[in-house]
């Protein structure tokens, strides 16, 4: 009934919710329900009393409590339903904090909302952000930044935050000592688009043990989990892609999720900032045509990861077991936990 790829929740300037959807049978009535409990619509067959019922394909819902996150259930008059939430969370101190929920797996099940998150760095969250994040119930935070990055801008979710913080430093571009140059304020790249593809291939070639650790941590308990790095696009982008892939999401949908970073990161601001902070090896300012491909995400970057996986492993099952240390029982456990 509902086309999940065309069902969206966004906040407007007043922080009220704008919900839009597409059904296979337009014109039928749709009832909308709301809860601040991420598990409510997964646990209860009776969603309660609808906020409204409409034959339209969009609705404006007043946000009665802006300090918490809300989840929505859309039910057609035939009884079919869809659970929705905001993809990007409205935080003041980080621009790219996203929920991986709502994507459909190839088995027909859907990723639960409120269980798996991805983000940019978390060192500048406001007090309002801390209270908001606290209500998410995060119990596992995996930091994929290098140790120096973690020390310079520590992850901080509030004084009374109760979560397991794990350092899982990933070193992208390790073949070319990219991070070493970066810490010296030098961007030594000529063809930056090609470099980004190679950096992503390098994630597969040299960094998979860290991502295998990430999966073991996720498996160790029923955690609302967050993975993050600095911008939430490269190291985190690959980690999120692996999670979605293991859970059975189609590669094209994984690429679409990866590309959302271009919508949420203030890329022009990042380019302006970097152009004043970095030089090339000759000491000259780094031009925009070099910086932009490094600040953006492009389909060919994440597809390079999947191509590298296909080149080195006989099958996905071989990759999961030999590189990510996930046997069929582990994958079944993850699917049972995170799919609805």
Tab-separated table of C-alpha atoms in Angstrom, residues 14-333:
chain	number	residue	atom	x	y	z
A	14	UNK	CA	8.400	26.230	13.320
A	15	UNK	CA	9.641	22.685	14.115
A	16	UNK	CA	6.238	21.220	13.298
A	17	UNK	CA	6.153	17.982	11.316
A	18	UNK	CA	5.461	17.864	7.601
A	19	UNK	CA	4.573	14.311	6.610
A	20	UNK	CA	4.202	13.191	3.014
A	21	UNK	CA	3.509	9.786	1.523
A	22	UNK	CA	2.637	7.907	-1.617
A	23	UNK	CA	0.249	4.988	-1.806
A	24	UNK	CA	-0.406	2.507	-4.559
A	25	UNK	CA	-4.110	3.405	-4.413
A	26	UNK	CA	-4.476	7.211	-4.215
A	27	UNK	CA	-7.611	8.709	-2.740
A	28	UNK	CA	-8.032	6.304	0.164
A	29	UNK	CA	-8.184	7.575	3.735
A	30	UNK	CA	-5.011	7.484	5.807
A	31	UNK	CA	-4.987	7.821	9.603
A	32	UNK	CA	-1.917	9.269	11.342
A	33	UNK	CA	-0.781	8.330	14.868
A	34	UNK	CA	2.148	9.744	16.891
A	35	UNK	CA	4.264	8.497	19.812
A	36	UNK	CA	7.523	9.541	21.498
A	37	UNK	CA	8.344	5.868	22.183
A	38	UNK	CA	10.398	4.331	19.336
A	39	UNK	CA	9.131	0.843	20.205
A	40	UNK	CA	5.445	1.704	20.602
A	41	UNK	CA	4.218	0.967	17.091
A	42	UNK	CA	6.362	-2.181	16.886
A	43	UNK	CA	4.944	-3.564	20.145
A	44	UNK	CA	1.266	-2.635	19.905
A	45	UNK	CA	-1.240	-3.760	17.300
A	46	UNK	CA	-3.685	-1.067	18.424
A	47	UNK	CA	-2.036	2.317	17.743
A	48	UNK	CA	-4.629	4.253	19.754
A	49	UNK	CA	-6.522	7.348	18.617
A	50	UNK	CA	-5.396	9.006	15.346
A	51	UNK	CA	-4.276	12.613	15.298
A	52	UNK	CA	-6.106	13.030	12.022
A	53	UNK	CA	-7.520	11.146	9.064
A	54	UNK	CA	-7.166	12.452	5.530
A	55	UNK	CA	-7.524	11.484	1.872
A	56	UNK	CA	-4.598	13.771	0.999
A	57	UNK	CA	-0.983	12.624	0.554
A	58	UNK	CA	0.509	15.045	3.066
A	59	UNK	CA	-0.234	16.423	6.512
A	60	UNK	CA	1.048	19.050	8.943
A	61	UNK	CA	1.319	17.796	12.528
A	62	UNK	CA	1.886	20.191	15.411
A	63	UNK	CA	5.008	19.347	17.399
A	64	UNK	CA	3.676	19.515	20.939
A	65	UNK	CA	7.001	18.685	22.615
A	66	UNK	CA	10.124	19.823	20.771
A	67	UNK	CA	12.429	18.296	23.376
A	68	UNK	CA	11.762	14.715	22.238
A	69	UNK	CA	11.748	12.774	19.015
A	70	UNK	CA	8.428	11.564	17.629
A	71	UNK	CA	7.506	8.525	15.578
A	72	UNK	CA	4.488	8.196	13.312
A	73	UNK	CA	2.260	5.391	12.153
A	74	UNK	CA	0.288	5.782	8.937
A	75	UNK	CA	-2.597	3.368	8.491
A	76	UNK	CA	-4.710	2.993	5.370
A	77	UNK	CA	-8.408	2.277	5.528
A	78	UNK	CA	-7.565	-1.269	4.393
A	79	UNK	CA	-5.495	-1.696	7.558
A	80	UNK	CA	-2.030	-1.576	5.996
A	81	UNK	CA	0.496	0.571	7.813
A	82	UNK	CA	3.889	2.272	7.698
A	83	UNK	CA	6.059	3.528	10.568
A	84	UNK	CA	7.927	6.776	9.862
A	85	UNK	CA	10.295	9.205	11.580
A	86	UNK	CA	12.649	12.009	10.641
A	87	UNK	CA	15.698	10.809	8.737
A	88	UNK	CA	17.867	13.696	9.985
A	89	UNK	CA	17.587	14.596	13.649
A	90	UNK	CA	17.294	18.291	14.472
A	91	UNK	CA	20.418	19.023	16.518
A	92	UNK	CA	22.136	22.387	16.879
A	93	UNK	CA	25.696	21.147	17.359
A	94	UNK	CA	26.098	18.583	14.593
A	95	UNK	CA	24.643	18.733	11.083
A	96	UNK	CA	24.637	15.124	9.912
A	97	UNK	CA	23.002	13.035	12.665
A	98	UNK	CA	20.752	10.479	10.928
A	99	UNK	CA	18.599	7.443	11.624
A	100	UNK	CA	19.143	4.359	9.449
A	101	UNK	CA	15.556	3.205	9.983
A	102	UNK	CA	12.848	2.843	7.371
A	103	UNK	CA	14.835	1.166	4.595
A	104	UNK	CA	13.326	-1.975	3.150
A	105	UNK	CA	15.383	-5.150	3.118
A	106	UNK	CA	15.237	-7.571	0.219
A	107	UNK	CA	13.342	-10.058	2.393
A	108	UNK	CA	10.444	-7.572	2.559
A	109	UNK	CA	11.035	-6.524	6.165
A	110	UNK	CA	11.907	-2.947	7.149
A	111	UNK	CA	14.654	-1.505	9.359
A	112	UNK	CA	13.307	-0.277	12.673
A	113	UNK	CA	13.498	3.414	13.471
A	114	UNK	CA	15.285	4.535	16.631
A	115	UNK	CA	17.812	1.700	16.735
A	116	UNK	CA	20.769	2.547	14.466
A	117	UNK	CA	22.211	6.030	13.980
A	118	UNK	CA	25.097	7.639	12.109
A	119	UNK	CA	26.608	11.071	12.724
A	120	UNK	CA	29.357	13.620	12.335
A	121	UNK	CA	31.471	14.662	15.352
A	122	UNK	CA	29.710	15.250	18.675
A	123	UNK	CA	32.020	17.663	20.497
A	124	UNK	CA	29.858	20.787	20.043
A	125	UNK	CA	26.383	19.637	21.075
A	126	UNK	CA	24.325	22.202	22.958
A	127	UNK	CA	22.629	21.534	26.291
A	128	UNK	CA	19.372	21.247	24.358
A	129	UNK	CA	21.044	18.655	22.122
A	130	UNK	CA	22.239	16.705	25.164
A	131	UNK	CA	18.718	16.433	26.512
A	132	UNK	CA	17.382	15.439	23.099
A	133	UNK	CA	20.045	12.767	22.546
A	134	UNK	CA	19.568	11.440	26.070
A	135	UNK	CA	15.950	10.626	25.207
A	136	UNK	CA	17.179	8.490	22.277
A	137	UNK	CA	18.478	5.955	24.819
A	138	UNK	CA	21.833	5.393	23.121
A	139	UNK	CA	23.803	2.676	24.855
A	140	UNK	CA	26.643	2.170	22.344
A	141	UNK	CA	28.702	4.882	20.610
A	142	UNK	CA	31.444	3.812	18.188
A	143	UNK	CA	33.918	6.597	17.347
A	144	UNK	CA	35.697	5.855	14.058
A	145	UNK	CA	38.024	8.861	14.204
A	146	UNK	CA	41.746	8.604	14.770
A	147	UNK	CA	42.947	8.933	18.363
A	148	UNK	CA	44.314	12.454	17.817
A	149	UNK	CA	40.942	13.597	16.452
A	150	UNK	CA	39.208	12.085	19.465
A	151	UNK	CA	41.569	13.886	21.842
A	152	UNK	CA	41.250	17.267	20.120
A	153	UNK	CA	37.440	17.173	19.913
A	154	UNK	CA	36.131	14.604	22.410
A	155	UNK	CA	32.736	13.006	21.941
A	156	UNK	CA	30.478	14.438	24.635
A	157	UNK	CA	26.782	13.625	25.003
A	158	UNK	CA	26.195	15.305	28.379
A	159	UNK	CA	27.345	14.920	31.977
A	160	UNK	CA	24.764	12.268	32.838
A	161	UNK	CA	24.932	10.362	29.572
A	162	UNK	CA	24.905	6.607	30.143
A	163	UNK	CA	26.429	4.843	27.164
A	164	UNK	CA	29.339	2.606	26.281
A	165	UNK	CA	31.843	4.712	24.310
A	166	UNK	CA	34.249	2.696	22.150
A	167	UNK	CA	37.209	4.051	20.197
A	168	UNK	CA	37.538	2.258	16.849
A	169	UNK	CA	40.080	4.398	14.960
A	170	UNK	CA	39.883	3.980	11.202
A	171	UNK	CA	42.721	5.405	9.082
A	172	UNK	CA	41.463	6.232	5.579
A	173	UNK	CA	44.007	6.750	2.859
A	174	UNK	CA	46.637	4.911	4.865
A	175	UNK	CA	48.428	3.842	1.686
A	176	UNK	CA	49.371	7.448	0.940
A	177	UNK	CA	49.882	8.782	4.477
A	178	UNK	CA	46.929	11.066	3.852
A	179	UNK	CA	46.038	11.572	7.512
A	180	UNK	CA	49.671	12.340	8.410
A	181	UNK	CA	49.742	15.147	5.843
A	182	UNK	CA	46.318	16.335	6.935
A	183	UNK	CA	47.444	16.782	10.523
A	184	UNK	CA	50.334	18.900	9.202
A	185	UNK	CA	47.827	21.173	7.434
A	186	UNK	CA	48.705	19.880	3.972
A	187	UNK	CA	46.382	18.444	1.353
A	188	UNK	CA	48.681	16.636	-1.061
A	189	UNK	CA	46.176	15.481	-3.656
A	190	UNK	CA	46.116	16.166	-7.394
A	191	UNK	CA	43.035	14.306	-8.675
A	192	UNK	CA	40.866	14.451	-5.552
A	193	UNK	CA	37.885	12.613	-7.037
A	194	UNK	CA	40.050	9.659	-7.992
A	195	UNK	CA	41.797	9.907	-4.632
A	196	UNK	CA	38.446	9.580	-2.813
A	197	UNK	CA	37.648	6.430	-4.792
A	198	UNK	CA	41.029	4.985	-3.880
A	199	UNK	CA	40.588	5.976	-0.243
A	200	UNK	CA	37.314	4.067	-0.161
A	201	UNK	CA	38.946	1.045	-1.755
A	202	UNK	CA	41.584	1.308	0.950
A	203	UNK	CA	38.857	1.041	3.606
A	204	UNK	CA	38.140	-2.443	2.248
A	205	UNK	CA	41.790	-3.373	1.760
A	206	UNK	CA	43.113	-2.314	5.188
A	207	UNK	CA	40.406	-1.253	7.622
A	208	UNK	CA	37.914	-4.117	7.791
A	209	UNK	CA	39.117	-5.409	11.192
A	210	UNK	CA	37.777	-2.226	12.825
A	211	UNK	CA	34.402	-2.698	11.198
A	212	UNK	CA	34.388	-6.339	12.288
A	213	UNK	CA	34.885	-5.073	15.862
A	214	UNK	CA	31.959	-2.703	15.327
A	215	UNK	CA	29.681	-5.593	14.421
A	216	UNK	CA	30.787	-7.631	17.413
A	217	UNK	CA	29.940	-4.711	19.688
A	218	UNK	CA	26.525	-4.342	18.083
A	219	UNK	CA	25.932	-8.066	18.491
A	220	UNK	CA	26.876	-8.018	22.165
A	221	UNK	CA	23.549	-6.521	23.235
A	222	UNK	CA	20.318	-4.969	22.001
A	223	UNK	CA	21.871	-1.526	21.746
A	224	UNK	CA	20.469	1.669	20.265
A	225	UNK	CA	23.766	2.307	18.470
A	226	UNK	CA	25.511	5.357	17.012
A	227	UNK	CA	28.558	5.271	14.753
A	228	UNK	CA	30.336	8.506	13.911
A	229	UNK	CA	33.512	10.112	12.639
A	230	UNK	CA	34.356	13.779	11.906
A	231	UNK	CA	31.975	14.684	9.078
A	232	UNK	CA	29.953	11.480	9.173
A	233	UNK	CA	30.526	10.810	5.501
A	234	UNK	CA	33.542	8.592	4.671
A	235	UNK	CA	34.462	6.304	7.571
A	236	UNK	CA	30.904	6.465	8.899
A	237	UNK	CA	29.469	6.255	5.395
A	238	UNK	CA	31.241	2.952	4.818
A	239	UNK	CA	30.243	1.647	8.256
A	240	UNK	CA	26.593	2.539	7.656
A	241	UNK	CA	26.753	0.938	4.204
A	242	UNK	CA	28.072	-2.286	5.742
A	243	UNK	CA	25.291	-2.323	8.343
A	244	UNK	CA	22.601	-1.779	5.720
A	245	UNK	CA	24.169	-4.394	3.441
A	246	UNK	CA	24.364	-7.044	6.166
A	247	UNK	CA	20.705	-6.367	7.016
A	248	UNK	CA	19.754	-6.988	3.379
A	249	UNK	CA	19.175	-3.496	1.970
A	250	UNK	CA	19.611	-3.164	-1.798
A	251	UNK	CA	22.844	-1.505	-2.957
A	252	UNK	CA	21.000	1.309	-4.779
A	253	UNK	CA	19.156	2.247	-1.568
A	254	UNK	CA	22.472	2.163	0.319
A	255	UNK	CA	23.932	4.602	-2.209
A	256	UNK	CA	20.910	6.889	-1.772
A	257	UNK	CA	21.435	6.937	1.995
A	258	UNK	CA	25.140	7.646	1.484
A	259	UNK	CA	24.338	10.627	-0.768
A	260	UNK	CA	22.119	12.289	1.853
A	261	UNK	CA	25.300	13.757	3.345
A	262	UNK	CA	25.354	16.208	0.433
A	263	UNK	CA	21.972	17.511	1.592
A	264	UNK	CA	22.823	17.835	5.271
A	265	UNK	CA	26.476	18.893	5.462
A	266	UNK	CA	27.181	22.612	4.848
A	267	UNK	CA	29.679	21.747	2.121
A	268	UNK	CA	30.353	25.307	0.905
A	269	UNK	CA	31.134	26.377	4.485
A	270	UNK	CA	33.464	23.399	4.915
A	271	UNK	CA	35.296	24.290	1.704
A	272	UNK	CA	35.712	27.906	2.810
A	273	UNK	CA	36.991	26.768	6.198
A	274	UNK	CA	39.475	24.275	4.757
A	275	UNK	CA	40.771	26.723	2.141
A	276	UNK	CA	41.910	28.974	4.993
A	277	UNK	CA	43.329	26.139	7.110
A	278	UNK	CA	45.220	24.020	4.579
A	279	UNK	CA	47.806	24.451	1.857
A	280	UNK	CA	49.163	22.185	-0.851
A	281	UNK	CA	52.721	20.831	-0.735
A	282	UNK	CA	54.071	24.021	-2.337
A	283	UNK	CA	52.487	26.149	0.383
A	284	UNK	CA	49.770	27.577	-1.854
A	285	UNK	CA	46.074	27.708	-0.947
A	286	UNK	CA	44.199	24.564	-1.967
A	287	UNK	CA	41.815	25.420	-4.857
A	288	UNK	CA	38.088	24.678	-4.681
A	289	UNK	CA	38.208	22.127	-7.503
A	290	UNK	CA	40.464	20.004	-5.283
A	291	UNK	CA	38.493	20.518	-2.076
A	292	UNK	CA	34.939	20.025	-3.360
A	293	UNK	CA	35.261	16.347	-4.372
A	294	UNK	CA	36.767	15.670	-0.944
A	295	UNK	CA	33.946	17.404	0.925
A	296	UNK	CA	31.124	15.888	-1.144
A	297	UNK	CA	30.075	12.287	-1.373
A	298	UNK	CA	29.563	10.795	-4.805
A	299	UNK	CA	28.035	7.484	-5.898
A	300	UNK	CA	31.328	6.258	-7.307
A	301	UNK	CA	32.996	6.594	-3.883
A	302	UNK	CA	30.809	4.088	-2.052
A	303	UNK	CA	30.403	1.910	-5.153
A	304	UNK	CA	34.212	1.631	-5.182
A	305	UNK	CA	33.907	-0.094	-1.780
A	306	UNK	CA	31.420	-2.626	-3.106
A	307	UNK	CA	33.528	-3.196	-6.225
A	308	UNK	CA	36.569	-3.856	-4.042
A	309	UNK	CA	34.578	-6.321	-1.931
A	310	UNK	CA	33.383	-8.172	-5.050
A	311	UNK	CA	36.960	-8.248	-6.360
A	312	UNK	CA	38.415	-9.846	-3.239
A	313	UNK	CA	35.631	-12.111	-1.984
A	314	UNK	CA	33.834	-14.990	-3.685
A	315	UNK	CA	30.397	-13.972	-2.414
A	316	UNK	CA	28.718	-11.731	0.146
A	317	UNK	CA	28.506	-14.681	2.503
A	318	UNK	CA	32.253	-15.225	2.124
A	319	UNK	CA	32.849	-11.526	2.833
A	320	UNK	CA	30.598	-11.464	5.893
A	321	UNK	CA	32.203	-14.539	7.432
A	322	UNK	CA	35.870	-14.062	6.555
A	323	UNK	CA	36.181	-10.259	6.793
A	324	UNK	CA	33.409	-9.159	9.172
A	325	UNK	CA	33.442	-12.329	11.324
A	326	UNK	CA	29.677	-12.740	10.954
A	327	UNK	CA	28.369	-16.278	10.536
A	328	UNK	CA	24.799	-17.014	9.377
A	329	UNK	CA	23.540	-17.152	12.968
A	330	UNK	CA	25.023	-13.720	13.687
A	331	UNK	CA	23.340	-12.239	10.633
A	332	UNK	CA	20.025	-13.851	11.514
A	333	UNK	CA	20.340	-12.384	15.010
